[in-house]
PDB file of C-alpha atoms in Angstrom:
ATOM      1  CA  MET A   1      21.759 -10.014  -1.940  1.00  0.00           C
ATOM      2  CA  LYS A   2      22.194 -10.421  -5.704  1.00  0.00           C
ATOM      3  CA  ARG A   3      20.498  -7.481  -7.331  1.00  0.00           C
ATOM      4  CA  ALA A   4      20.221  -9.353 -10.637  1.00  0.00           C
ATOM      5  CA  PHE A   5      17.781 -11.705  -8.917  1.00  0.00           C
ATOM      6  CA  ILE A   6      15.368  -8.894  -7.980  1.00  0.00           C
ATOM      7  CA  PRO A   7      12.675  -8.187 -10.626  1.00  0.00           C
ATOM      8  CA  SER A   8      12.405  -4.628 -11.886  1.00  0.00           C
ATOM      9  CA  ALA A   9       9.974  -2.208 -10.269  1.00  0.00           C
ATOM     10  CA  ASP A  10       8.017  -1.982 -13.550  1.00  0.00           C
ATOM     11  CA  THR A  11       7.542  -5.747 -13.581  1.00  0.00           C
ATOM     12  CA  LEU A  12       6.379  -5.841  -9.961  1.00  0.00           C
ATOM     13  CA  ILE A  13       3.974  -2.942 -10.525  1.00  0.00           C
ATOM     14  CA  ALA A  14       2.520  -4.714 -13.565  1.00  0.00           C
ATOM     15  CA  PHE A  15       2.022  -7.898 -11.529  1.00  0.00           C
ATOM     16  CA  GLU A  16       0.429  -6.059  -8.583  1.00  0.00           C
ATOM     17  CA  CYS A  17      -1.936  -4.162 -10.844  1.00  0.00           C
ATOM     18  CA  ALA A  18      -2.975  -7.290 -12.790  1.00  0.00           C
ATOM     19  CA  ALA A  19      -3.467  -9.211  -9.531  1.00  0.00           C
ATOM     20  CA  ARG A  20      -5.540  -6.401  -8.013  1.00  0.00           C
ATOM     21  CA  HIS A  21      -7.871  -6.240 -11.026  1.00  0.00           C
ATOM     22  CA  LEU A  22      -7.586  -9.929 -11.965  1.00  0.00           C
ATOM     23  CA  SER A  23      -7.403  -8.597 -15.491  1.00  0.00           C
ATOM     24  CA  PHE A  24      -4.502  -7.844 -17.820  1.00  0.00           C
ATOM     25  CA  THR A  25      -6.736  -5.505 -19.804  1.00  0.00           C
ATOM     26  CA  ARG A  26      -7.716  -3.343 -16.823  1.00  0.00           C
ATOM     27  CA  ALA A  27      -4.119  -3.324 -15.589  1.00  0.00           C
ATOM     28  CA  ALA A  28      -3.020  -2.104 -19.025  1.00  0.00           C
ATOM     29  CA  GLU A  29      -5.590   0.693 -18.909  1.00  0.00           C
ATOM     30  CA  GLU A  30      -4.447   1.834 -15.454  1.00  0.00           C
ATOM     31  CA  LEU A  31      -0.741   1.765 -16.355  1.00  0.00           C
ATOM     32  CA  HIS A  32      -1.242   3.143 -19.888  1.00  0.00           C
ATOM     33  CA  LEU A  33       0.319   0.080 -21.500  1.00  0.00           C
ATOM     34  CA  THR A  34      -0.937  -2.517 -23.923  1.00  0.00           C
ATOM     35  CA  GLN A  35      -2.535  -5.749 -22.756  1.00  0.00           C
ATOM     36  CA  GLY A  36       0.283  -7.605 -24.489  1.00  0.00           C
ATOM     37  CA  ALA A  37       2.929  -5.667 -22.545  1.00  0.00           C
ATOM     38  CA  ILE A  38       1.315  -6.586 -19.212  1.00  0.00           C
ATOM     39  CA  SER A  39       1.014 -10.231 -20.218  1.00  0.00           C
ATOM     40  CA  LYS A  40       4.644 -10.298 -21.326  1.00  0.00           C
ATOM     41  CA  GLN A  41       5.903  -8.816 -18.044  1.00  0.00           C
ATOM     42  CA  VAL A  42       3.889 -11.302 -16.013  1.00  0.00           C
ATOM     43  CA  ARG A  43       5.183 -14.251 -18.086  1.00  0.00           C
ATOM     44  CA  HIS A  44       8.734 -12.953 -17.656  1.00  0.00           C
ATOM     45  CA  LEU A  45       8.191 -12.728 -13.885  1.00  0.00           C
ATOM     46  CA  GLU A  46       6.788 -16.252 -13.726  1.00  0.00           C
ATOM     47  CA  ASP A  47       9.744 -17.593 -15.728  1.00  0.00           C
ATOM     48  CA  ARG A  48      12.165 -15.800 -13.434  1.00  0.00           C
ATOM     49  CA  LEU A  49      10.514 -17.076 -10.258  1.00  0.00           C
ATOM     50  CA  GLY A  50       9.947 -20.542 -11.628  1.00  0.00           C
ATOM     51  CA  VAL A  51       6.340 -20.633 -10.404  1.00  0.00           C
ATOM     52  CA  GLU A  52       2.943 -19.929 -11.904  1.00  0.00           C
ATOM     53  CA  LEU A  53       1.392 -16.771 -10.432  1.00  0.00           C
ATOM     54  CA  PHE A  54      -1.844 -16.782 -12.427  1.00  0.00           C
ATOM     55  CA  ARG A  55      -4.022 -19.577 -13.708  1.00  0.00           C
ATOM     56  CA  ARG A  56      -5.890 -18.922 -16.928  1.00  0.00           C
ATOM     57  CA  VAL A  57      -9.496 -20.094 -16.629  1.00  0.00           C
ATOM     58  CA  ARG A  58     -11.567 -19.633 -19.778  1.00  0.00           C
ATOM     59  CA  GLN A  59     -11.600 -15.859 -20.429  1.00  0.00           C
ATOM     60  CA  ARG A  60     -10.305 -14.758 -17.039  1.00  0.00           C
ATOM     61  CA  ILE A  61      -7.300 -15.105 -14.752  1.00  0.00           C
ATOM     62  CA  VAL A  62      -7.135 -16.150 -11.102  1.00  0.00           C
ATOM     63  CA  LEU A  63      -4.241 -16.055  -8.664  1.00  0.00           C
ATOM     64  CA  THR A  64      -2.557 -19.291  -7.680  1.00  0.00           C
ATOM     65  CA  ASP A  65      -1.637 -19.899  -4.029  1.00  0.00           C
ATOM     66  CA  ALA A  66       1.901 -18.768  -4.838  1.00  0.00           C
ATOM     67  CA  GLY A  67       0.494 -15.688  -6.575  1.00  0.00           C
ATOM     68  CA  ARG A  68      -1.621 -14.702  -3.557  1.00  0.00           C
ATOM     69  CA  LEU A  69       1.363 -15.075  -1.226  1.00  0.00           C
ATOM     70  CA  TYR A  70       3.623 -13.091  -3.559  1.00  0.00           C
ATOM     71  CA  LEU A  71       1.008 -10.365  -3.973  1.00  0.00           C
ATOM     72  CA  HIS A  72       0.738  -9.908  -0.214  1.00  0.00           C
ATOM     73  CA  ASP A  73       4.488  -9.438   0.201  1.00  0.00           C
ATOM     74  CA  ILE A  74       5.053  -7.393  -2.943  1.00  0.00           C
ATOM     75  CA  ARG A  75       2.194  -5.028  -2.148  1.00  0.00           C
ATOM     76  CA  GLY A  76       3.803  -4.201   1.201  1.00  0.00           C
ATOM     77  CA  ALA A  77       7.183  -3.634  -0.481  1.00  0.00           C
ATOM     78  CA  LEU A  78       5.663  -1.336  -3.106  1.00  0.00           C
ATOM     79  CA  GLU A  79       3.847   0.655  -0.425  1.00  0.00           C
ATOM     80  CA  GLN A  80       7.138   1.069   1.444  1.00  0.00           C
ATOM     81  CA  MET A  81       8.869   2.232  -1.740  1.00  0.00           C
ATOM     82  CA  THR A  82       6.055   4.715  -2.388  1.00  0.00           C
ATOM     83  CA  ALA A  83       6.191   6.072   1.159  1.00  0.00           C
ATOM     84  CA  ALA A  84       9.984   6.374   1.041  1.00  0.00           C
ATOM     85  CA  THR A  85       9.821   8.205  -2.289  1.00  0.00           C
ATOM     86  CA  ARG A  86       7.191  10.645  -1.050  1.00  0.00           C
ATOM     87  CA  GLN A  87       9.181  11.297   2.098  1.00  0.00           C
ATOM     88  CA  VAL A  88      12.307  12.136   0.103  1.00  0.00           C
ATOM     89  CA  MET A  89      10.250  14.356  -2.208  1.00  0.00           C
ATOM     90  CA  SER A  90       9.015  16.267   0.835  1.00  0.00           C
ATOM     91  CA  TYR A  91      12.526  17.660   1.236  1.00  0.00           C
ATOM     92  CA  ALA A  92      12.135  19.649  -1.975  1.00  0.00           C
ATOM     93  CA  GLY A  93      11.961  23.368  -1.241  1.00  0.00           C
ATOM     94  CA  SER A  94      12.716  22.944   2.477  1.00  0.00           C
ATOM     95  CA  ALA A  95      15.992  23.841   4.097  1.00  0.00           C
ATOM     96  CA  ASP A  96      15.473  21.058   6.621  1.00  0.00           C
ATOM     97  CA  VAL A  97      12.832  18.455   7.381  1.00  0.00           C
ATOM     98  CA  LEU A  98      11.699  17.114  10.739  1.00  0.00           C
ATOM     99  CA  ASN A  99      10.356  13.551  10.906  1.00  0.00           C
ATOM    100  CA  LEU A 100       8.113  13.204  13.935  1.00  0.00           C
ATOM    101  CA  ALA A 101       6.230  10.221  15.382  1.00  0.00           C
ATOM    102  CA  VAL A 102       2.992  11.205  17.094  1.00  0.00           C
ATOM    103  CA  LEU A 103       0.075   9.637  18.917  1.00  0.00           C
ATOM    104  CA  PRO A 104      -2.992   9.854  16.648  1.00  0.00           C
ATOM    105  CA  THR A 105      -5.407  11.734  18.894  1.00  0.00           C
ATOM    106  CA  PHE A 106      -2.727  14.081  20.226  1.00  0.00           C
ATOM    107  CA  GLY A 107      -1.651  14.768  16.663  1.00  0.00           C
ATOM    108  CA  THR A 108      -5.131  15.554  15.359  1.00  0.00           C
ATOM    109  CA  ARG A 109      -6.653  17.313  18.364  1.00  0.00           C
ATOM    110  CA  TRP A 110      -3.774  19.212  19.960  1.00  0.00           C
ATOM    111  CA  LEU A 111      -0.763  19.412  17.646  1.00  0.00           C
ATOM    112  CA  ALA A 112      -2.283  19.852  14.178  1.00  0.00           C
ATOM    113  CA  PRO A 113      -4.314  23.001  15.010  1.00  0.00           C
ATOM    114  CA  ARG A 114      -1.099  24.677  16.222  1.00  0.00           C
ATOM    115  CA  LEU A 115       1.202  23.739  13.345  1.00  0.00           C
ATOM    116  CA  ALA A 116       0.301  26.786  11.267  1.00  0.00           C
ATOM    117  CA  GLU A 117       2.038  28.945  13.872  1.00  0.00           C
ATOM    118  CA  PHE A 118       5.176  26.787  13.657  1.00  0.00           C
ATOM    119  CA  GLY A 119       5.078  27.175   9.878  1.00  0.00           C
ATOM    120  CA  ARG A 120       4.823  30.961  10.174  1.00  0.00           C
ATOM    121  CA  ARG A 121       7.818  31.105  12.503  1.00  0.00           C
ATOM    122  CA  TYR A 122       9.940  28.671  10.517  1.00  0.00           C
ATOM    123  CA  PRO A 123       8.774  28.865   6.895  1.00  0.00           C
ATOM    124  CA  ASP A 124      11.798  26.936   5.573  1.00  0.00           C
ATOM    125  CA  ALA A 125      11.203  23.936   7.825  1.00  0.00           C
ATOM    126  CA  GLY A 126       9.530  20.817   6.477  1.00  0.00           C
ATOM    127  CA  LEU A 127       7.519  18.463   8.671  1.00  0.00           C
ATOM    128  CA  ASN A 128       6.568  14.812   8.243  1.00  0.00           C
ATOM    129  CA  LEU A 129       4.179  13.294  10.804  1.00  0.00           C
ATOM    130  CA  SER A 130       3.679   9.553  11.225  1.00  0.00           C
ATOM    131  CA  VAL A 131       1.692   7.587  13.793  1.00  0.00           C
ATOM    132  CA  ARG A 132       3.436   5.403  16.349  1.00  0.00           C
ATOM    133  CA  LEU A 133       1.605   4.017  19.372  1.00  0.00           C
ATOM    134  CA  GLN A 134       4.536   2.474  21.239  1.00  0.00           C
ATOM    135  CA  PRO A 135       8.144   3.469  22.007  1.00  0.00           C
ATOM    136  CA  PHE A 136      10.642   2.396  19.366  1.00  0.00           C
ATOM    137  CA  ASP A 137      14.397   2.360  18.757  1.00  0.00           C
ATOM    138  CA  PHE A 138      15.485   5.651  17.188  1.00  0.00           C
ATOM    139  CA  ASP A 139      18.421   3.824  15.582  1.00  0.00           C
ATOM    140  CA  GLU A 140      15.998   1.636  13.637  1.00  0.00           C
ATOM    141  CA  GLU A 141      13.323   4.204  12.748  1.00  0.00           C
ATOM    142  CA  PRO A 142      13.745   7.362  10.605  1.00  0.00           C
ATOM    143  CA  PHE A 143      12.475   9.782  13.251  1.00  0.00           C
ATOM    144  CA  ASP A 144      14.023  12.856  14.844  1.00  0.00           C
ATOM    145  CA  GLY A 145      11.561  12.932  17.723  1.00  0.00           C
ATOM    146  CA  ALA A 146       8.297  11.578  19.066  1.00  0.00           C
ATOM    147  CA  ILE A 147       5.320  12.441  21.249  1.00  0.00           C
ATOM    148  CA  HIS A 148       4.999   9.953  24.094  1.00  0.00           C
ATOM    149  CA  HIS A 149       2.342   9.437  26.743  1.00  0.00           C
ATOM    150  CA  GLY A 150       3.058   7.599  29.958  1.00  0.00           C
ATOM    151  CA  ASP A 151       6.044   7.650  32.278  1.00  0.00           C
ATOM    152  CA  PRO A 152       9.269   9.467  31.329  1.00  0.00           C
ATOM    153  CA  VAL A 153      10.949   6.241  30.261  1.00  0.00           C
ATOM    154  CA  TRP A 154      12.255   5.632  26.736  1.00  0.00           C
ATOM    155  CA  ALA A 155      15.431   3.599  26.156  1.00  0.00           C
ATOM    156  CA  GLY A 156      18.183   5.596  24.477  1.00  0.00           C
ATOM    157  CA  ALA A 157      16.184   8.823  24.453  1.00  0.00           C
ATOM    158  CA  ILE A 158      15.651  12.049  26.375  1.00  0.00           C
ATOM    159  CA  THR A 159      12.112  12.824  27.547  1.00  0.00           C
ATOM    160  CA  GLU A 160      10.914  16.376  28.211  1.00  0.00           C
ATOM    161  CA  ARG A 161       7.554  16.846  29.910  1.00  0.00           C
ATOM    162  CA  LEU A 162       4.859  18.776  28.047  1.00  0.00           C
ATOM    163  CA  PHE A 163       1.871  18.492  30.379  1.00  0.00           C
ATOM    164  CA  ALA A 164      -0.239  16.053  32.354  1.00  0.00           C
ATOM    165  CA  GLU A 165      -3.794  15.043  31.569  1.00  0.00           C
ATOM    166  CA  GLU A 166      -6.849  16.523  33.211  1.00  0.00           C
ATOM    167  CA  VAL A 167      -9.511  13.921  32.453  1.00  0.00           C
ATOM    168  CA  VAL A 168     -13.106  15.148  32.663  1.00  0.00           C
ATOM    169  CA  PRO A 169     -16.507  13.411  32.404  1.00  0.00           C
ATOM    170  CA  VAL A 170     -18.421  14.477  29.296  1.00  0.00           C
ATOM    171  CA  ALA A 171     -21.507  13.522  27.315  1.00  0.00           C
ATOM    172  CA  SER A 172     -23.868  15.048  24.815  1.00  0.00           C
ATOM    173  CA  ARG A 173     -26.470  17.404  26.234  1.00  0.00           C
ATOM    174  CA  ALA A 174     -29.226  15.115  24.920  1.00  0.00           C
ATOM    175  CA  PHE A 175     -27.710  12.094  26.688  1.00  0.00           C
ATOM    176  CA  ARG A 176     -27.381  14.016  29.958  1.00  0.00           C
ATOM    177  CA  ASP A 177     -30.972  15.197  29.835  1.00  0.00           C
ATOM    178  CA  ARG A 178     -32.408  11.858  28.740  1.00  0.00           C
ATOM    179  CA  PHE A 179     -30.853  10.022  31.677  1.00  0.00           C
ATOM    180  CA  GLY A 180     -31.376  12.846  34.161  1.00  0.00           C
ATOM    181  CA  ILE A 181     -27.716  13.029  35.200  1.00  0.00           C
ATOM    182  CA  ARG A 182     -27.495  15.408  38.171  1.00  0.00           C
ATOM    183  CA  THR A 183     -25.034  13.799  40.601  1.00  0.00           C
ATOM    184  CA  PRO A 184     -21.879  11.670  40.205  1.00  0.00           C
ATOM    185  CA  GLN A 185     -23.869   8.721  41.548  1.00  0.00           C
ATOM    186  CA  ASP A 186     -26.092   8.927  38.459  1.00  0.00           C
ATOM    187  CA  LEU A 187     -23.138   7.974  36.218  1.00  0.00           C
ATOM    188  CA  ALA A 188     -23.054   4.540  37.821  1.00  0.00           C
ATOM    189  CA  ARG A 189     -26.426   3.654  36.241  1.00  0.00           C
ATOM    190  CA  VAL A 190     -25.989   5.017  32.697  1.00  0.00           C
ATOM    191  CA  PRO A 191     -24.069   3.670  29.675  1.00  0.00           C
ATOM    192  CA  ARG A 192     -20.396   4.595  29.954  1.00  0.00           C
ATOM    193  CA  LEU A 193     -17.699   4.482  27.311  1.00  0.00           C
ATOM    194  CA  GLN A 194     -14.388   2.866  28.163  1.00  0.00           C
ATOM    195  CA  LEU A 195     -10.929   3.427  26.673  1.00  0.00           C
ATOM    196  CA  ALA A 196      -9.093   0.134  26.230  1.00  0.00           C
ATOM    197  CA  THR A 197      -5.735   1.662  27.186  1.00  0.00           C
ATOM    198  CA  ARG A 198      -7.131   3.284  30.358  1.00  0.00           C
ATOM    199  CA  PRO A 199      -9.199   0.454  31.886  1.00  0.00           C
ATOM    200  CA  LEU A 200      -9.066   1.902  35.420  1.00  0.00           C
ATOM    201  CA  ALA A 201     -10.219   5.423  34.550  1.00  0.00           C
ATOM    202  CA  TRP A 202     -13.862   5.106  35.578  1.00  0.00           C
ATOM    203  CA  ARG A 203     -12.944   3.150  38.723  1.00  0.00           C
ATOM    204  CA  GLN A 204     -10.538   5.928  39.719  1.00  0.00           C
ATOM    205  CA  TRP A 205     -13.065   8.666  38.976  1.00  0.00           C
ATOM    206  CA  PHE A 206     -15.808   6.960  40.996  1.00  0.00           C
ATOM    207  CA  ASP A 207     -13.370   6.547  43.909  1.00  0.00           C
ATOM    208  CA  LEU A 208     -12.527  10.253  43.685  1.00  0.00           C
ATOM    209  CA  ALA A 209     -16.234  11.127  43.660  1.00  0.00           C
ATOM    210  CA  GLY A 210     -16.960   8.856  46.615  1.00  0.00           C
ATOM    211  CA  VAL A 211     -19.291   6.661  44.548  1.00  0.00           C
ATOM    212  CA  GLU A 212     -19.520   2.962  45.370  1.00  0.00           C
ATOM    213  CA  THR A 213     -20.370   0.798  42.372  1.00  0.00           C
ATOM    214  CA  ASP A 214     -19.605  -2.631  40.967  1.00  0.00           C
ATOM    215  CA  ALA A 215     -20.206  -1.438  37.419  1.00  0.00           C
ATOM    216  CA  ALA A 216     -17.104   0.747  36.924  1.00  0.00           C
ATOM    217  CA  PHE A 217     -15.646  -1.538  34.252  1.00  0.00           C
ATOM    218  CA  GLN A 218     -18.838  -1.960  32.256  1.00  0.00           C
ATOM    219  CA  GLY A 219     -19.391  -0.270  28.918  1.00  0.00           C
ATOM    220  CA  ALA A 220     -18.379  -0.319  25.274  1.00  0.00           C
ATOM    221  CA  ARG A 221     -14.623  -0.236  24.747  1.00  0.00           C
ATOM    222  CA  PHE A 222     -12.720   1.890  22.230  1.00  0.00           C
ATOM    223  CA  GLU A 223      -9.095   1.949  21.131  1.00  0.00           C
ATOM    224  CA  GLN A 224      -8.639   5.709  20.707  1.00  0.00           C
ATOM    225  CA  PHE A 225      -9.959   8.971  22.145  1.00  0.00           C
ATOM    226  CA  VAL A 226     -11.106  10.081  18.690  1.00  0.00           C
ATOM    227  CA  MET A 227     -13.485   7.124  18.562  1.00  0.00           C
ATOM    228  CA  ILE A 228     -14.745   7.531  22.103  1.00  0.00           C
ATOM    229  CA  SER A 229     -15.371  11.269  21.692  1.00  0.00           C
ATOM    230  CA  GLU A 230     -17.357  10.713  18.498  1.00  0.00           C
ATOM    231  CA  ALA A 231     -19.422   8.060  20.252  1.00  0.00           C
ATOM    232  CA  ALA A 232     -20.124  10.457  23.113  1.00  0.00           C
ATOM    233  CA  ILE A 233     -21.106  13.242  20.704  1.00  0.00           C
ATOM    234  CA  HIS A 234     -23.647  10.885  19.133  1.00  0.00           C
ATOM    235  CA  HIS A 235     -25.287  10.068  22.485  1.00  0.00           C
ATOM    236  CA  ALA A 236     -23.741   6.595  23.001  1.00  0.00           C
ATOM    237  CA  GLY A 237     -22.714   7.224  26.594  1.00  0.00           C
ATOM    238  CA  ALA A 238     -20.704   9.226  29.106  1.00  0.00           C
ATOM    239  CA  ALA A 239     -16.939   9.332  28.608  1.00  0.00           C
ATOM    240  CA  LEU A 240     -13.805  10.308  30.465  1.00  0.00           C
ATOM    241  CA  ILE A 241     -11.631  12.304  28.080  1.00  0.00           C
ATOM    242  CA  PRO A 242      -8.643  14.649  28.536  1.00  0.00           C
ATOM    243  CA  ARG A 243     -10.052  18.159  28.533  1.00  0.00           C
ATOM    244  CA  PHE A 244      -7.694  19.544  25.900  1.00  0.00           C
ATOM    245  CA  PHE A 245      -8.858  16.859  23.436  1.00  0.00           C
ATOM    246  CA  VAL A 246     -12.447  18.120  23.511  1.00  0.00           C
ATOM    247  CA  GLU A 247     -12.064  21.885  23.981  1.00  0.00           C
ATOM    248  CA  ALA A 248     -13.736  22.606  20.639  1.00  0.00           C
ATOM    249  CA  GLU A 249     -16.630  20.228  21.327  1.00  0.00           C
ATOM    250  CA  LEU A 250     -17.213  21.742  24.765  1.00  0.00           C
ATOM    251  CA  ALA A 251     -17.078  25.266  23.350  1.00  0.00           C
ATOM    252  CA  SER A 252     -19.557  24.420  20.580  1.00  0.00           C
ATOM    253  CA  GLY A 253     -21.946  22.538  22.874  1.00  0.00           C
ATOM    254  CA  ARG A 254     -21.558  19.225  21.052  1.00  0.00           C
ATOM    255  CA  LEU A 255     -20.357  17.892  24.405  1.00  0.00           C
ATOM    256  CA  VAL A 256     -21.008  19.133  27.920  1.00  0.00           C
ATOM    257  CA  ARG A 257     -18.877  18.679  30.988  1.00  0.00           C
ATOM    258  CA  LEU A 258     -20.969  16.715  33.436  1.00  0.00           C
ATOM    259  CA  PHE A 259     -19.160  17.642  36.666  1.00  0.00           C
ATOM    260  CA  ASP A 260     -16.265  19.860  37.731  1.00  0.00           C
ATOM    261  CA  LEU A 261     -14.557  16.883  39.348  1.00  0.00           C
ATOM    262  CA  SER A 262     -11.572  15.924  37.177  1.00  0.00           C
ATOM    263  CA  LEU A 263      -9.144  13.054  37.277  1.00  0.00           C
ATOM    264  CA  ASP A 264      -5.527  14.217  37.245  1.00  0.00           C
ATOM    265  CA  GLN A 265      -3.437  11.388  35.858  1.00  0.00           C
ATOM    266  CA  GLN A 266       0.042  10.614  37.137  1.00  0.00           C
ATOM    267  CA  THR A 267       1.210  10.045  33.574  1.00  0.00           C
ATOM    268  CA  ALA A 268       1.962  12.881  31.168  1.00  0.00           C
ATOM    269  CA  TYR A 269       2.794  13.762  27.563  1.00  0.00           C
ATOM    270  CA  TYR A 270       6.452  14.109  26.614  1.00  0.00           C
ATOM    271  CA  PHE A 271       8.560  15.229  23.691  1.00  0.00           C
ATOM    272  CA  VAL A 272      11.167  12.541  23.125  1.00  0.00           C
ATOM    273  CA  TYR A 273      14.334  12.690  21.044  1.00  0.00           C
ATOM    274  CA  PRO A 274      17.364  10.396  20.689  1.00  0.00           C
ATOM    275  CA  GLU A 275      20.101  10.670  23.269  1.00  0.00           C
ATOM    276  CA  GLY A 276      23.628  11.239  22.032  1.00  0.00           C
ATOM    277  CA  ARG A 277      22.592  12.445  18.579  1.00  0.00           C
ATOM    278  CA  THR A 278      23.488  15.973  17.505  1.00  0.00           C
ATOM    279  CA  MET A 279      20.245  17.951  17.433  1.00  0.00           C
ATOM    280  CA  ARG A 280      19.705  19.490  14.017  1.00  0.00           C
ATOM    281  CA  PRO A 281      18.507  23.129  13.907  1.00  0.00           C
ATOM    282  CA  VAL A 282      15.014  22.169  12.744  1.00  0.00           C
ATOM    283  CA  VAL A 283      14.651  19.719  15.658  1.00  0.00           C
ATOM    284  CA  ALA A 284      15.844  22.331  18.145  1.00  0.00           C
ATOM    285  CA  ALA A 285      13.448  24.894  16.678  1.00  0.00           C
ATOM    286  CA  PHE A 286      10.503  22.499  16.907  1.00  0.00           C
ATOM    287  CA  ARG A 287      11.440  21.431  20.413  1.00  0.00           C
ATOM    288  CA  ASN A 288      11.616  25.052  21.641  1.00  0.00           C
ATOM    289  CA  TRP A 289       8.342  25.956  19.928  1.00  0.00           C
ATOM    290  CA  LEU A 290       6.583  22.857  21.276  1.00  0.00           C
ATOM    291  CA  MET A 291       7.722  23.478  24.855  1.00  0.00           C
ATOM    292  CA  GLU A 292       6.487  27.075  24.583  1.00  0.00           C
ATOM    293  CA  GLU A 293       3.083  25.938  23.295  1.00  0.00           C
ATOM    294  CA  ALA A 294       2.816  23.372  26.101  1.00  0.00           C
ATOM    295  CA  ARG A 295       3.731  25.996  28.691  1.00  0.00           C
ATOM    296  CA  THR A 296       1.050  28.340  27.331  1.00  0.00           C
ATOM    297  CA  ALA A 297      -1.514  25.517  27.437  1.00  0.00           C
ATOM    298  CA  ARG A 298      -0.634  24.775  31.060  1.00  0.00           C
ATOM    299  CA  ILE A 299      -1.014  28.435  32.051  1.00  0.00           C
ATOM    300  CA  LYS A 300      -4.405  28.691  30.331  1.00  0.00           C
ATOM    301  CA  ARG A 301      -5.559  25.533  32.042  1.00  0.00           C
ATOM    302  CA  GLU A 302      -4.566  26.913  35.442  1.00  0.00           C
ATOM    303  CA  MET A 303      -6.425  30.131  34.668  1.00  0.00           C
ATOM    304  CA  MET A 304      -9.395  28.064  33.400  1.00  0.00           C
ATOM    305  CA  LEU A 305      -9.398  29.942  30.097  1.00  0.00           C
ATOM    306  CA  PRO A 306     -10.371  28.276  26.807  1.00  0.00           C
ATOM    307  CA  GLU A 307      -7.339  27.371  24.698  1.00  0.00           C
TER     308      GLU A 307
END
C-alpha cells in the first residue's frame, strides 16, 4: 500500500463532519476551523480521489452517490481508529492490561458487579471489555481471553468451566396474579417469552413438568436475556431465565419465581484463552480470580443462598 495515496486523518475527519452535517459551516464550528478551511480540505480530497463527493445545490450541499459510499467506509475506519486509540490510552497508569471478550448479559449481570473486587485485589491491572457473541480466532482478534457459553469447544483455545445454567420460570407478580398462575399447566395458556438462541427451552421445561401442550414454541422472541428480563418485569409474559441473571430482580420482588422446578442445561459458561500462548501475569491473575468467583457462586447455589 502506498501511504502517499492515503488522505490525511484531518482531511478525512473534515469530510466526515461536513457529510454528517451536510454543511461546511456546521462542520467548521464542530472542528473549530473556518468554513474556508473545511471547503479547502474537501476540494483537496475530491481532487485527490478524482471524483465529486458533494454537489452544490443553491445554498446547500448534498452527497453524491460516490460521497455516500465513501462516507460509509470512512466512518467505519475512523471509528476503528478512535477505538484503537482509546484502547492504547487505557494502558496509561496500568502495569498490565487484560483485553476480554464477553457475552453481553453475562458481562452486565454477573461479571460487572464483581469487578470491583478484582480491582481491589489487583489495583495495577487494567481491563478492557468488548462484546463478542460467537467464537473467534485469537490470532486475528486482540483478546487475551473470552467468556463462552455452550460446549467446551473452541478451536485453538483452552476452555475452563465456570458453571452451568439453572434456568427458572419467572414473571412479574402482577402478571402471575392477573393470569392466576398456580400450576405448571397454567403456563401453557399464558403469554410466554422466548429466547431466539434457546428455542427449545420452554418445550424442555414443559416436558420436565409433565405438561402436554402444542404451544411450547409460541410467544414473542428476543435476542438477549437482558431484553427478555425487562419484558418480563413489565408484565409482558412468563420467561425462562438463568437464575443468576435475575438474582437482584428476584430479591427486590420485581420478578417472582413461579415454580421450584428448574431446567438444568447441559451447556455451561467457560473462560477461554488461547492455547500455546504464554499467559501474562494479568491474565493468570484474572483467570484465578474468576475461577474462585465461579466456585463461590456454585457453592452458594447448592446451599440455596442469595449471591
